[in-house]
Amino acid sequence: MLLAKTLRSSTFRLALIAIAAFGLIAAAIMAYVYFGTIAYVQGRVGDAGDHSGFTAMIKLAMMAVAVLMVVLAGLAAVLVTRRTVGRIEEINATSRAIMLSGLDRRIPLRGSHDEWDRVAENLNQMLDRIETLMGEVKQVSDNVAHDLRTPLTRMRGRLEKAYHASRNGEADAALIGDTIAHLDSVLGMFASITRISEIETRARRSAFRTLDLAEIAGEVVELYDAAAEQVMTRLSLGGDREVAITGDRDLLFDAIANLVDNAIKHGRAGGQVAVTCRGAGGGAVIAVADDGPGIPADQRDHVFKRFYRLEQSRYTPGNGLGLSLVAAVAGLHGAEVALHDNAPGLTVRLSFPTSPAR
């Protein structure tokens, strides 16, 4: 079956065309050698003697060489084409299996480390990436469904209760207020998703200009000072007084605000949250550290995914989009975001380069 596919393949036809062209060149060379040899012999010995035996021997030799070249060329074309078609069929078979059964299949490698193995490796890596993205999409869909079900169920229950109850001005006003609050929460979730997508597609670079990162951090600390006092957490700002950076002021403010908000909410009640901003080698580094329970090391690579939350029951306030926004803003500014153990607690560090990647 593989031989039949080999003979029908376009690669084999191209090989035959190349062999035919090579054969014409070889035939021309052989004809030149044959007639040149005859002319040389006649020129040296003249017409004396019978040259028919010598001529027949030359013809036989030329025919034997021609037949041998045709056989070897045909054999080489079949072998090379068969190998190429075989590797292509492996890729096709794996592709069909993936379409039928899912993304768990991979193209087999032969260990030859040739160009076909490199193609197979690249395709397998692409399949790994697609499988990862599909898993993330499924996880996000499940989380969105869960996060929407709770407020929508509450709103429906309250509206149904109000529908069957007698009219009461104060109760109706409270119901309307609670419903609006839940709707605002749902709309805020979708607004956050839209904003993260917009940032990830680099649609916000038009607002980039030279900024003072320390000034932005100071405004965030001032904004969250009251929230920190409510849980008796000491919020402080340290580092350099001026740290120049190029970026989007609103996005950087939101990213730092998310980090400070998370540190206050998930840190230790009565603890401390320290915001440090410094210049570093022409770039900038801002760190937000708390002394709370921190994040387990095996979870740190996942917390930047949309809707990912350490609290799997998802009954505590929040939607798991804060760190996703931070990661998107960092990516837009060419910055690196990293989580470190604060022993105890967690330190989130944003490291900005000298100029943002364009």
mmCIF file of C-alpha atoms in Angstrom:
data_model
loop_
_atom_site.group_PDB
_atom_site.id
_atom_site.type_symbol
_atom_site.label_atom_id
_atom_site.label_comp_id
_atom_site.label_asym_id
_atom_site.label_seq_id
_atom_site.Cartn_x
_atom_site.Cartn_y
_atom_site.Cartn_z
ATOM 1 C CA MET A 1 0.000 0.000 0.000
ATOM 2 C CA LEU A 2 2.828 2.383 0.850
ATOM 3 C CA LEU A 3 4.510 1.508 -2.476
ATOM 4 C CA ALA A 4 1.319 2.343 -4.372
ATOM 5 C CA LYS A 5 1.072 5.698 -2.571
ATOM 6 C CA THR A 6 4.740 6.288 -3.329
ATOM 7 C CA LEU A 7 4.227 5.710 -7.060
ATOM 8 C CA ARG A 8 1.172 8.018 -7.067
ATOM 9 C CA SER A 9 2.783 10.787 -5.069
ATOM 10 C CA SER A 10 3.737 14.152 -6.549
ATOM 11 C CA THR A 11 7.185 13.772 -5.011
ATOM 12 C CA PHE A 12 7.780 10.668 -7.096
ATOM 13 C CA ARG A 13 6.665 12.479 -10.266
ATOM 14 C CA LEU A 14 9.059 15.323 -9.513
ATOM 15 C CA ALA A 15 11.825 12.777 -8.965
ATOM 16 C CA LEU A 16 11.081 11.199 -12.353
ATOM 17 C CA ILE A 17 11.224 14.592 -14.034
ATOM 18 C CA ALA A 18 14.581 15.263 -12.405
ATOM 19 C CA ILE A 19 15.849 11.828 -13.490
ATOM 20 C CA ALA A 20 14.677 12.442 -17.067
ATOM 21 C CA ALA A 21 16.503 15.741 -17.187
ATOM 22 C CA PHE A 22 19.595 14.110 -15.737
ATOM 23 C CA GLY A 23 19.252 11.266 -18.254
ATOM 24 C CA LEU A 24 19.148 13.643 -21.209
ATOM 25 C CA ILE A 25 22.316 15.334 -20.003
ATOM 26 C CA ALA A 26 23.992 11.971 -19.427
ATOM 27 C CA ALA A 27 22.886 10.730 -22.895
ATOM 28 C CA ALA A 28 24.343 13.831 -24.519
ATOM 29 C CA ILE A 29 27.646 13.295 -22.691
ATOM 30 C CA MET A 30 27.714 9.589 -23.634
ATOM 31 C CA ALA A 31 26.962 10.399 -27.297
ATOM 32 C CA TYR A 32 29.764 12.932 -27.278
ATOM 33 C CA VAL A 33 32.138 10.375 -25.745
ATOM 34 C CA TYR A 34 31.041 7.655 -28.204
ATOM 35 C CA PHE A 35 31.387 9.677 -31.395
ATOM 36 C CA GLY A 36 34.512 11.378 -30.104
ATOM 37 C CA THR A 37 36.132 8.011 -29.404
ATOM 38 C CA ILE A 38 35.238 6.687 -32.890
ATOM 39 C CA ALA A 39 36.571 9.840 -34.521
ATOM 40 C CA TYR A 40 39.772 9.646 -32.492
ATOM 41 C CA VAL A 41 40.401 6.004 -33.404
ATOM 42 C CA GLN A 42 39.746 6.650 -37.078
ATOM 43 C CA GLY A 43 41.984 9.681 -36.983
ATOM 44 C CA ARG A 44 44.860 7.678 -35.508
ATOM 45 C CA VAL A 45 44.668 4.448 -37.538
ATOM 46 C CA GLY A 46 42.796 5.679 -40.596
ATOM 47 C CA ASP A 47 40.589 3.309 -42.535
ATOM 48 C CA ALA A 48 43.044 0.418 -42.220
ATOM 49 C CA GLY A 49 41.615 -2.563 -40.434
ATOM 50 C CA ASP A 50 38.133 -3.488 -39.345
ATOM 51 C CA HIS A 51 36.727 -1.264 -36.584
ATOM 52 C CA SER A 52 33.347 -3.006 -36.323
ATOM 53 C CA GLY A 53 34.377 -5.082 -33.303
ATOM 54 C CA PHE A 54 35.683 -2.072 -31.432
ATOM 55 C CA THR A 55 32.595 -0.058 -32.363
ATOM 56 C CA ALA A 56 30.294 -2.836 -31.157
ATOM 57 C CA MET A 57 32.183 -3.029 -27.866
ATOM 58 C CA ILE A 58 31.825 0.742 -27.333
ATOM 59 C CA LYS A 59 28.104 0.570 -28.117
ATOM 60 C CA LEU A 60 27.611 -2.307 -25.689
ATOM 61 C CA ALA A 61 29.484 -0.479 -22.952
ATOM 62 C CA MET A 62 27.454 2.668 -23.511
ATOM 63 C CA MET A 63 24.160 0.736 -23.426
ATOM 64 C CA ALA A 64 25.176 -1.079 -20.253
ATOM 65 C CA VAL A 65 26.060 2.202 -18.542
ATOM 66 C CA ALA A 66 22.785 3.763 -19.699
ATOM 67 C CA VAL A 67 20.687 0.838 -18.390
ATOM 68 C CA LEU A 68 22.598 0.806 -15.103
ATOM 69 C CA MET A 69 22.059 4.559 -14.651
ATOM 70 C CA VAL A 70 18.323 4.212 -15.349
ATOM 71 C CA VAL A 71 17.947 1.347 -12.868
ATOM 72 C CA LEU A 72 19.946 3.065 -10.137
ATOM 73 C CA ALA A 73 18.154 6.378 -10.658
ATOM 74 C CA GLY A 74 14.751 4.703 -10.554
ATOM 75 C CA LEU A 75 15.670 2.744 -7.421
ATOM 76 C CA ALA A 76 16.966 5.873 -5.723
ATOM 77 C CA ALA A 77 13.807 7.786 -6.654
ATOM 78 C CA VAL A 78 11.576 5.063 -5.204
ATOM 79 C CA LEU A 79 13.573 4.764 -1.974
ATOM 80 C CA VAL A 80 13.794 8.506 -1.350
ATOM 81 C CA THR A 81 10.148 9.072 -2.229
ATOM 82 C CA ARG A 82 9.056 6.077 -0.142
ATOM 83 C CA ARG A 83 10.829 7.531 2.911
ATOM 84 C CA THR A 84 9.269 10.950 2.362
ATOM 85 C CA VAL A 85 5.799 9.531 1.785
ATOM 86 C CA GLY A 86 6.180 7.303 4.858
ATOM 87 C CA ARG A 87 6.880 10.265 7.140
ATOM 88 C CA ILE A 88 4.039 12.253 5.598
ATOM 89 C CA GLU A 89 1.679 9.318 6.147
ATOM 90 C CA GLU A 90 2.683 9.184 9.824
ATOM 91 C CA ILE A 91 1.742 12.860 10.175
ATOM 92 C CA ASN A 92 -1.520 12.310 8.267
ATOM 93 C CA ALA A 93 -2.412 9.264 10.375
ATOM 94 C CA THR A 94 -1.776 11.185 13.601
ATOM 95 C CA SER A 95 -3.819 14.129 12.307
ATOM 96 C CA ARG A 96 -6.756 11.837 11.505
ATOM 97 C CA ALA A 97 -6.508 10.205 14.933
ATOM 98 C CA ILE A 98 -6.517 13.628 16.613
ATOM 99 C CA MET A 99 -9.599 14.694 14.654
ATOM 100 C CA LEU A 100 -11.395 11.498 15.654
ATOM 101 C CA SER A 101 -10.324 10.961 19.262
ATOM 102 C CA GLY A 102 -8.805 14.169 20.653
ATOM 103 C CA LEU A 103 -5.519 15.945 21.324
ATOM 104 C CA ASP A 104 -3.830 13.140 23.262
ATOM 105 C CA ARG A 105 -2.054 11.667 20.209
ATOM 106 C CA ARG A 106 1.419 12.759 19.082
ATOM 107 C CA ILE A 107 3.495 12.205 15.931
ATOM 108 C CA PRO A 108 6.084 9.449 16.529
ATOM 109 C CA LEU A 109 9.771 10.356 16.324
ATOM 110 C CA ARG A 110 12.360 8.052 14.737
ATOM 111 C CA GLY A 111 15.347 9.441 16.597
ATOM 112 C CA SER A 112 17.148 10.326 13.370
ATOM 113 C CA HIS A 113 17.256 14.028 14.320
ATOM 114 C CA ASP A 114 16.736 14.944 10.666
ATOM 115 C CA GLU A 115 14.442 17.599 9.260
ATOM 116 C CA TRP A 116 11.418 15.291 9.514
ATOM 117 C CA ASP A 117 12.055 14.685 13.204
ATOM 118 C CA ARG A 118 12.329 18.440 13.700
ATOM 119 C CA VAL A 119 9.011 18.950 11.902
ATOM 120 C CA ALA A 120 7.418 16.270 14.095
ATOM 121 C CA GLU A 121 8.841 17.870 17.254
ATOM 122 C CA ASN A 122 7.494 21.295 16.276
ATOM 123 C CA LEU A 123 4.065 19.864 15.477
ATOM 124 C CA ASN A 124 4.017 17.964 18.785
ATOM 125 C CA GLN A 125 4.932 21.137 20.674
ATOM 126 C CA MET A 126 2.152 22.962 18.849
ATOM 127 C CA LEU A 127 -0.289 20.207 19.846
ATOM 128 C CA ASP A 128 0.906 20.482 23.467
ATOM 129 C CA ARG A 129 0.256 24.209 23.380
ATOM 130 C CA ILE A 130 -3.184 23.758 21.816
ATOM 131 C CA GLU A 131 -4.078 21.130 24.422
ATOM 132 C CA THR A 132 -2.975 23.475 27.208
ATOM 133 C CA LEU A 133 -4.997 26.357 25.776
ATOM 134 C CA MET A 134 -8.057 24.159 25.345
ATOM 135 C CA GLY A 135 -7.754 23.065 28.963
ATOM 136 C CA GLU A 136 -7.485 26.678 30.086
ATOM 137 C CA VAL A 137 -10.526 27.639 28.013
ATOM 138 C CA LYS A 138 -12.515 24.812 29.609
ATOM 139 C CA GLN A 139 -11.369 25.839 33.082
ATOM 140 C CA VAL A 140 -12.268 29.469 32.419
ATOM 141 C CA SER A 141 -15.683 28.452 31.073
ATOM 142 C CA ASP A 142 -16.382 26.333 34.153
ATOM 143 C CA ASN A 143 -15.269 29.125 36.482
ATOM 144 C CA VAL A 144 -17.320 31.752 34.666
ATOM 145 C CA ALA A 145 -20.385 29.512 34.832
ATOM 146 C CA HIS A 146 -19.843 28.979 38.563
ATOM 147 C CA ASP A 147 -19.215 32.652 39.305
ATOM 148 C CA LEU A 148 -22.280 33.724 37.343
ATOM 149 C CA ARG A 149 -24.595 31.053 38.717
ATOM 150 C CA THR A 150 -24.390 32.310 42.314
ATOM 151 C CA PRO A 151 -25.367 35.981 41.789
ATOM 152 C CA LEU A 152 -27.928 35.153 39.099
ATOM 153 C CA THR A 153 -29.540 32.494 41.308
ATOM 154 C CA ARG A 154 -29.714 34.939 44.207
ATOM 155 C CA MET A 155 -31.236 37.635 42.028
ATOM 156 C CA ARG A 156 -33.845 35.262 40.640
ATOM 157 C CA GLY A 157 -34.758 33.985 44.083
ATOM 158 C CA ARG A 158 -35.207 37.463 45.494
ATOM 159 C CA LEU A 159 -37.197 38.659 42.492
ATOM 160 C CA GLU A 160 -39.445 35.609 42.644
ATOM 161 C CA LYS A 161 -40.008 36.154 46.374
ATOM 162 C CA ALA A 162 -40.820 39.807 45.773
ATOM 163 C CA TYR A 163 -43.156 38.884 42.904
ATOM 164 C CA HIS A 164 -45.304 36.689 45.132
ATOM 165 C CA ALA A 165 -45.166 39.029 48.151
ATOM 166 C CA SER A 166 -47.260 42.112 48.743
ATOM 167 C CA ARG A 167 -45.758 45.425 47.767
ATOM 168 C CA ASN A 168 -43.589 47.104 50.398
ATOM 169 C CA GLY A 169 -41.703 50.285 49.601
ATOM 170 C CA GLU A 170 -38.709 49.714 51.875
ATOM 171 C CA ALA A 171 -38.394 46.011 51.058
ATOM 172 C CA ASP A 172 -38.706 46.700 47.336
ATOM 173 C CA ALA A 173 -36.056 49.410 47.526
ATOM 174 C CA ALA A 174 -33.689 47.042 49.370
ATOM 175 C CA LEU A 175 -34.361 44.330 46.803
ATOM 176 C CA ILE A 176 -33.660 46.704 43.923
ATOM 177 C CA GLY A 177 -30.451 47.870 45.596
ATOM 178 C CA ASP A 178 -29.204 44.305 46.158
ATOM 179 C CA THR A 179 -30.097 43.316 42.589
ATOM 180 C CA ILE A 180 -28.263 46.308 41.163
ATOM 181 C CA ALA A 181 -25.214 45.457 43.294
ATOM 182 C CA HIS A 182 -25.176 41.877 42.014
ATOM 183 C CA LEU A 183 -25.627 43.048 38.425
ATOM 184 C CA ASP A 184 -22.764 45.493 38.872
ATOM 185 C CA SER A 185 -20.615 42.590 40.064
ATOM 186 C CA VAL A 186 -21.484 40.540 36.966
ATOM 187 C CA LEU A 187 -20.934 43.503 34.643
ATOM 188 C CA GLY A 188 -17.643 44.253 36.384
ATOM 189 C CA MET A 189 -16.501 40.707 35.714
ATOM 190 C CA PHE A 190 -17.182 41.048 31.994
ATOM 191 C CA ALA A 191 -15.571 44.483 31.936
ATOM 192 C CA SER A 192 -12.445 42.980 33.486
ATOM 193 C CA ILE A 193 -12.374 40.187 30.894
ATOM 194 C CA THR A 194 -12.745 42.728 28.079
ATOM 195 C CA ARG A 195 -10.004 44.921 29.508
ATOM 196 C CA ILE A 196 -7.573 42.024 29.903
ATOM 197 C CA SER A 197 -8.220 40.951 26.305
ATOM 198 C CA GLU A 198 -7.684 44.513 25.119
ATOM 199 C CA ILE A 199 -4.386 44.742 26.993
ATOM 200 C CA GLU A 200 -3.197 41.363 25.724
ATOM 201 C CA THR A 201 -3.838 42.426 22.132
ATOM 202 C CA ARG A 202 -1.628 45.498 22.765
ATOM 203 C CA ALA A 203 -4.415 47.922 21.926
ATOM 204 C CA ARG A 204 -3.513 50.373 24.700
ATOM 205 C CA ARG A 205 0.003 51.478 23.740
ATOM 206 C CA SER A 206 -1.188 54.859 22.454
ATOM 207 C CA ALA A 207 -1.329 56.150 26.061
ATOM 208 C CA PHE A 208 2.352 55.402 26.791
ATOM 209 C CA ARG A 209 4.423 58.298 28.110
ATOM 210 C CA THR A 210 7.177 58.981 30.636
ATOM 211 C CA LEU A 211 5.899 58.481 34.205
ATOM 212 C CA ASP A 212 7.102 58.445 37.799
ATOM 213 C CA LEU A 213 6.396 54.931 39.068
ATOM 214 C CA ALA A 214 7.069 55.965 42.668
ATOM 215 C CA GLU A 215 4.385 58.646 42.402
ATOM 216 C CA ILE A 216 1.837 56.135 41.110
ATOM 217 C CA ALA A 217 2.728 53.714 43.905
ATOM 218 C CA GLY A 218 2.292 56.531 46.443
ATOM 219 C CA GLU A 219 -1.198 57.289 45.120
ATOM 220 C CA VAL A 220 -2.165 53.621 45.401
ATOM 221 C CA VAL A 221 -0.874 53.427 48.988
ATOM 222 C CA GLU A 222 -2.798 56.568 49.895
ATOM 223 C CA LEU A 223 -5.962 55.140 48.334
ATOM 224 C CA TYR A 224 -5.746 51.826 50.226
ATOM 225 C CA ASP A 225 -4.567 53.242 53.537
ATOM 226 C CA ALA A 226 -8.102 53.320 54.953
ATOM 227 C CA ALA A 227 -8.828 49.742 53.817
ATOM 228 C CA ALA A 228 -5.620 48.580 55.517
ATOM 229 C CA GLU A 229 -6.577 50.356 58.763
ATOM 230 C CA GLN A 230 -9.911 48.528 58.835
ATOM 231 C CA VAL A 231 -8.097 45.188 59.215
ATOM 232 C CA MET A 232 -5.354 46.770 61.347
ATOM 233 C CA THR A 233 -2.720 46.213 58.667
ATOM 234 C CA ARG A 234 0.194 48.626 58.399
ATOM 235 C CA LEU A 235 0.625 49.766 54.790
ATOM 236 C CA SER A 236 3.952 51.425 53.969
ATOM 237 C CA LEU A 237 5.809 52.782 50.946
ATOM 238 C CA GLY A 238 9.603 52.682 50.603
ATOM 239 C CA GLY A 239 12.379 52.900 48.065
ATOM 240 C CA ASP A 240 13.436 55.694 45.737
ATOM 241 C CA ARG A 241 11.500 58.941 45.608
ATOM 242 C CA GLU A 242 11.544 59.125 41.806
ATOM 243 C CA VAL A 243 11.567 56.163 39.420
ATOM 244 C CA ALA A 244 11.158 57.052 35.751
ATOM 245 C CA ILE A 245 9.353 54.621 33.481
ATOM 246 C CA THR A 246 7.541 54.665 30.150
ATOM 247 C CA GLY A 247 4.025 53.259 30.234
ATOM 248 C CA ASP A 248 0.284 53.687 30.582
ATOM 249 C CA ARG A 249 -0.496 55.462 33.857
ATOM 250 C CA ASP A 250 -4.021 54.066 34.286
ATOM 251 C CA LEU A 251 -2.968 50.475 33.625
ATOM 252 C CA LEU A 252 0.030 50.690 35.943
ATOM 253 C CA PHE A 253 -2.177 52.201 38.655
ATOM 254 C CA ASP A 254 -4.681 49.351 38.289
ATOM 255 C CA ALA A 255 -1.947 46.691 38.349
ATOM 256 C CA ILE A 256 -0.329 48.078 41.514
ATOM 257 C CA ALA A 257 -3.747 48.569 43.089
ATOM 258 C CA ASN A 258 -4.616 44.923 42.452
ATOM 259 C CA LEU A 259 -1.383 43.784 44.094
ATOM 260 C CA VAL A 260 -1.930 45.983 47.148
ATOM 261 C CA ASP A 261 -5.591 44.960 47.399
ATOM 262 C CA ASN A 262 -4.653 41.257 47.273
ATOM 263 C CA ALA A 263 -1.924 41.752 49.869
ATOM 264 C CA ILE A 264 -4.380 43.433 52.268
ATOM 265 C CA LYS A 265 -7.175 40.912 51.714
ATOM 266 C CA HIS A 266 -5.074 37.745 51.799
ATOM 267 C CA GLY A 267 -2.342 38.887 54.154
ATOM 268 C CA ARG A 268 -2.344 38.497 57.925
ATOM 269 C CA ALA A 269 -4.869 40.587 59.835
ATOM 270 C CA GLY A 270 -2.886 43.029 61.939
ATOM 271 C CA GLY A 271 0.189 42.413 59.800
ATOM 272 C CA GLN A 272 1.984 44.666 57.369
ATOM 273 C CA VAL A 273 2.113 45.273 53.645
ATOM 274 C CA ALA A 274 5.225 46.925 52.216
ATOM 275 C CA VAL A 275 5.358 48.559 48.773
ATOM 276 C CA THR A 276 8.896 49.201 47.522
ATOM 277 C CA CYS A 277 9.778 51.031 44.319
ATOM 278 C CA ARG A 278 13.358 51.378 43.063
ATOM 279 C CA GLY A 279 15.302 52.083 39.895
ATOM 280 C CA ALA A 280 17.356 49.139 38.649
ATOM 281 C CA GLY A 281 19.924 49.305 35.862
ATOM 282 C CA GLY A 282 18.021 51.856 33.819
ATOM 283 C CA GLY A 283 14.722 50.054 34.446
ATOM 284 C CA ALA A 284 12.461 49.873 37.477
ATOM 285 C CA VAL A 285 11.341 47.343 40.063
ATOM 286 C CA ILE A 286 8.259 47.555 42.261
ATOM 287 C CA ALA A 287 7.553 44.926 44.917
ATOM 288 C CA VAL A 288 4.500 44.362 47.118
ATOM 289 C CA ALA A 289 5.196 42.146 50.145
ATOM 290 C CA ASP A 290 2.918 40.875 52.915
ATOM 291 C CA ASP A 291 3.384 38.569 55.893
ATOM 292 C CA GLY A 292 0.319 36.380 55.362
ATOM 293 C CA PRO A 293 0.040 32.676 54.487
ATOM 294 C CA GLY A 294 1.481 33.226 50.997
ATOM 295 C CA ILE A 295 0.914 31.020 47.970
ATOM 296 C CA PRO A 296 2.187 27.415 47.734
ATOM 297 C CA ALA A 297 5.094 27.045 45.322
ATOM 298 C CA ASP A 298 3.197 24.581 43.115
ATOM 299 C CA GLN A 299 0.348 27.083 42.662
ATOM 300 C CA ARG A 300 2.368 30.149 41.698
ATOM 301 C CA ASP A 301 2.383 29.379 37.985
ATOM 302 C CA HIS A 302 -1.416 29.082 37.951
ATOM 303 C CA VAL A 303 -2.555 32.184 39.830
ATOM 304 C CA PHE A 304 -2.075 34.404 36.767
ATOM 305 C CA LYS A 305 -4.674 32.423 34.805
ATOM 306 C CA ARG A 306 -8.081 33.980 34.406
ATOM 307 C CA PHE A 307 -10.569 33.044 37.142
ATOM 308 C CA TYR A 308 -8.027 30.868 38.952
ATOM 309 C CA ARG A 309 -8.470 30.978 42.713
ATOM 310 C CA LEU A 310 -6.692 29.135 45.490
ATOM 311 C CA GLU A 311 -10.010 28.792 47.295
ATOM 312 C CA GLN A 312 -11.597 26.140 45.073
ATOM 313 C CA SER A 313 -15.091 26.405 46.579
ATOM 314 C CA ARG A 314 -15.246 29.967 45.125
ATOM 315 C CA TYR A 315 -17.583 31.255 47.832
ATOM 316 C CA THR A 316 -15.326 34.065 49.029
ATOM 317 C CA PRO A 317 -15.633 37.471 47.277
ATOM 318 C CA GLY A 318 -13.611 37.940 44.109
ATOM 319 C CA ASN A 319 -13.432 36.470 40.633
ATOM 320 C CA GLY A 320 -9.767 35.547 40.136
ATOM 321 C CA LEU A 321 -9.062 38.230 37.534
ATOM 322 C CA GLY A 322 -6.800 40.555 39.531
ATOM 323 C CA LEU A 323 -3.498 38.802 38.924
ATOM 324 C CA SER A 324 -4.516 38.092 35.319
ATOM 325 C CA LEU A 325 -4.796 41.855 34.835
ATOM 326 C CA VAL A 326 -1.394 42.328 36.482
ATOM 327 C CA ALA A 327 0.180 39.765 34.145
ATOM 328 C CA ALA A 328 -1.447 41.410 31.093
ATOM 329 C CA VAL A 329 -0.213 44.875 32.095
ATOM 330 C CA ALA A 330 3.269 43.489 32.740
ATOM 331 C CA GLY A 331 3.311 41.842 29.314
ATOM 332 C CA LEU A 332 2.202 45.056 27.613
ATOM 333 C CA HIS A 333 5.055 46.963 29.286
ATOM 334 C CA GLY A 334 7.642 44.271 28.592
ATOM 335 C CA ALA A 335 7.963 43.655 32.339
ATOM 336 C CA GLU A 336 8.549 40.414 34.213
ATOM 337 C CA VAL A 337 6.225 39.496 37.077
ATOM 338 C CA ALA A 338 7.494 37.002 39.659
ATOM 339 C CA LEU A 339 6.272 35.582 42.962
ATOM 340 C CA HIS A 340 8.735 35.003 45.809
ATOM 341 C CA ASP A 341 8.466 33.593 49.299
ATOM 342 C CA ASN A 342 8.590 36.379 51.891
ATOM 343 C CA ALA A 343 9.021 33.916 54.792
ATOM 344 C CA PRO A 344 6.322 34.377 55.929
ATOM 345 C CA GLY A 345 4.065 35.786 53.282
ATOM 346 C CA LEU A 346 4.446 36.579 49.622
ATOM 347 C CA THR A 347 6.378 39.107 47.576
ATOM 348 C CA VAL A 348 5.157 40.032 44.092
ATOM 349 C CA ARG A 349 7.845 41.763 42.064
ATOM 350 C CA LEU A 350 7.374 43.623 38.786
ATOM 351 C CA SER A 351 10.651 44.259 36.930
ATOM 352 C CA PHE A 352 10.457 46.775 34.079
ATOM 353 C CA PRO A 353 13.167 47.017 31.393
ATOM 354 C CA THR A 354 14.844 50.230 30.307
ATOM 355 C CA SER A 355 12.222 50.686 27.622
ATOM 356 C CA PRO A 356 9.121 48.609 26.960
ATOM 357 C CA ALA A 357 9.181 45.946 24.239
ATOM 358 C CA ARG A 358 7.540 47.151 21.038
#
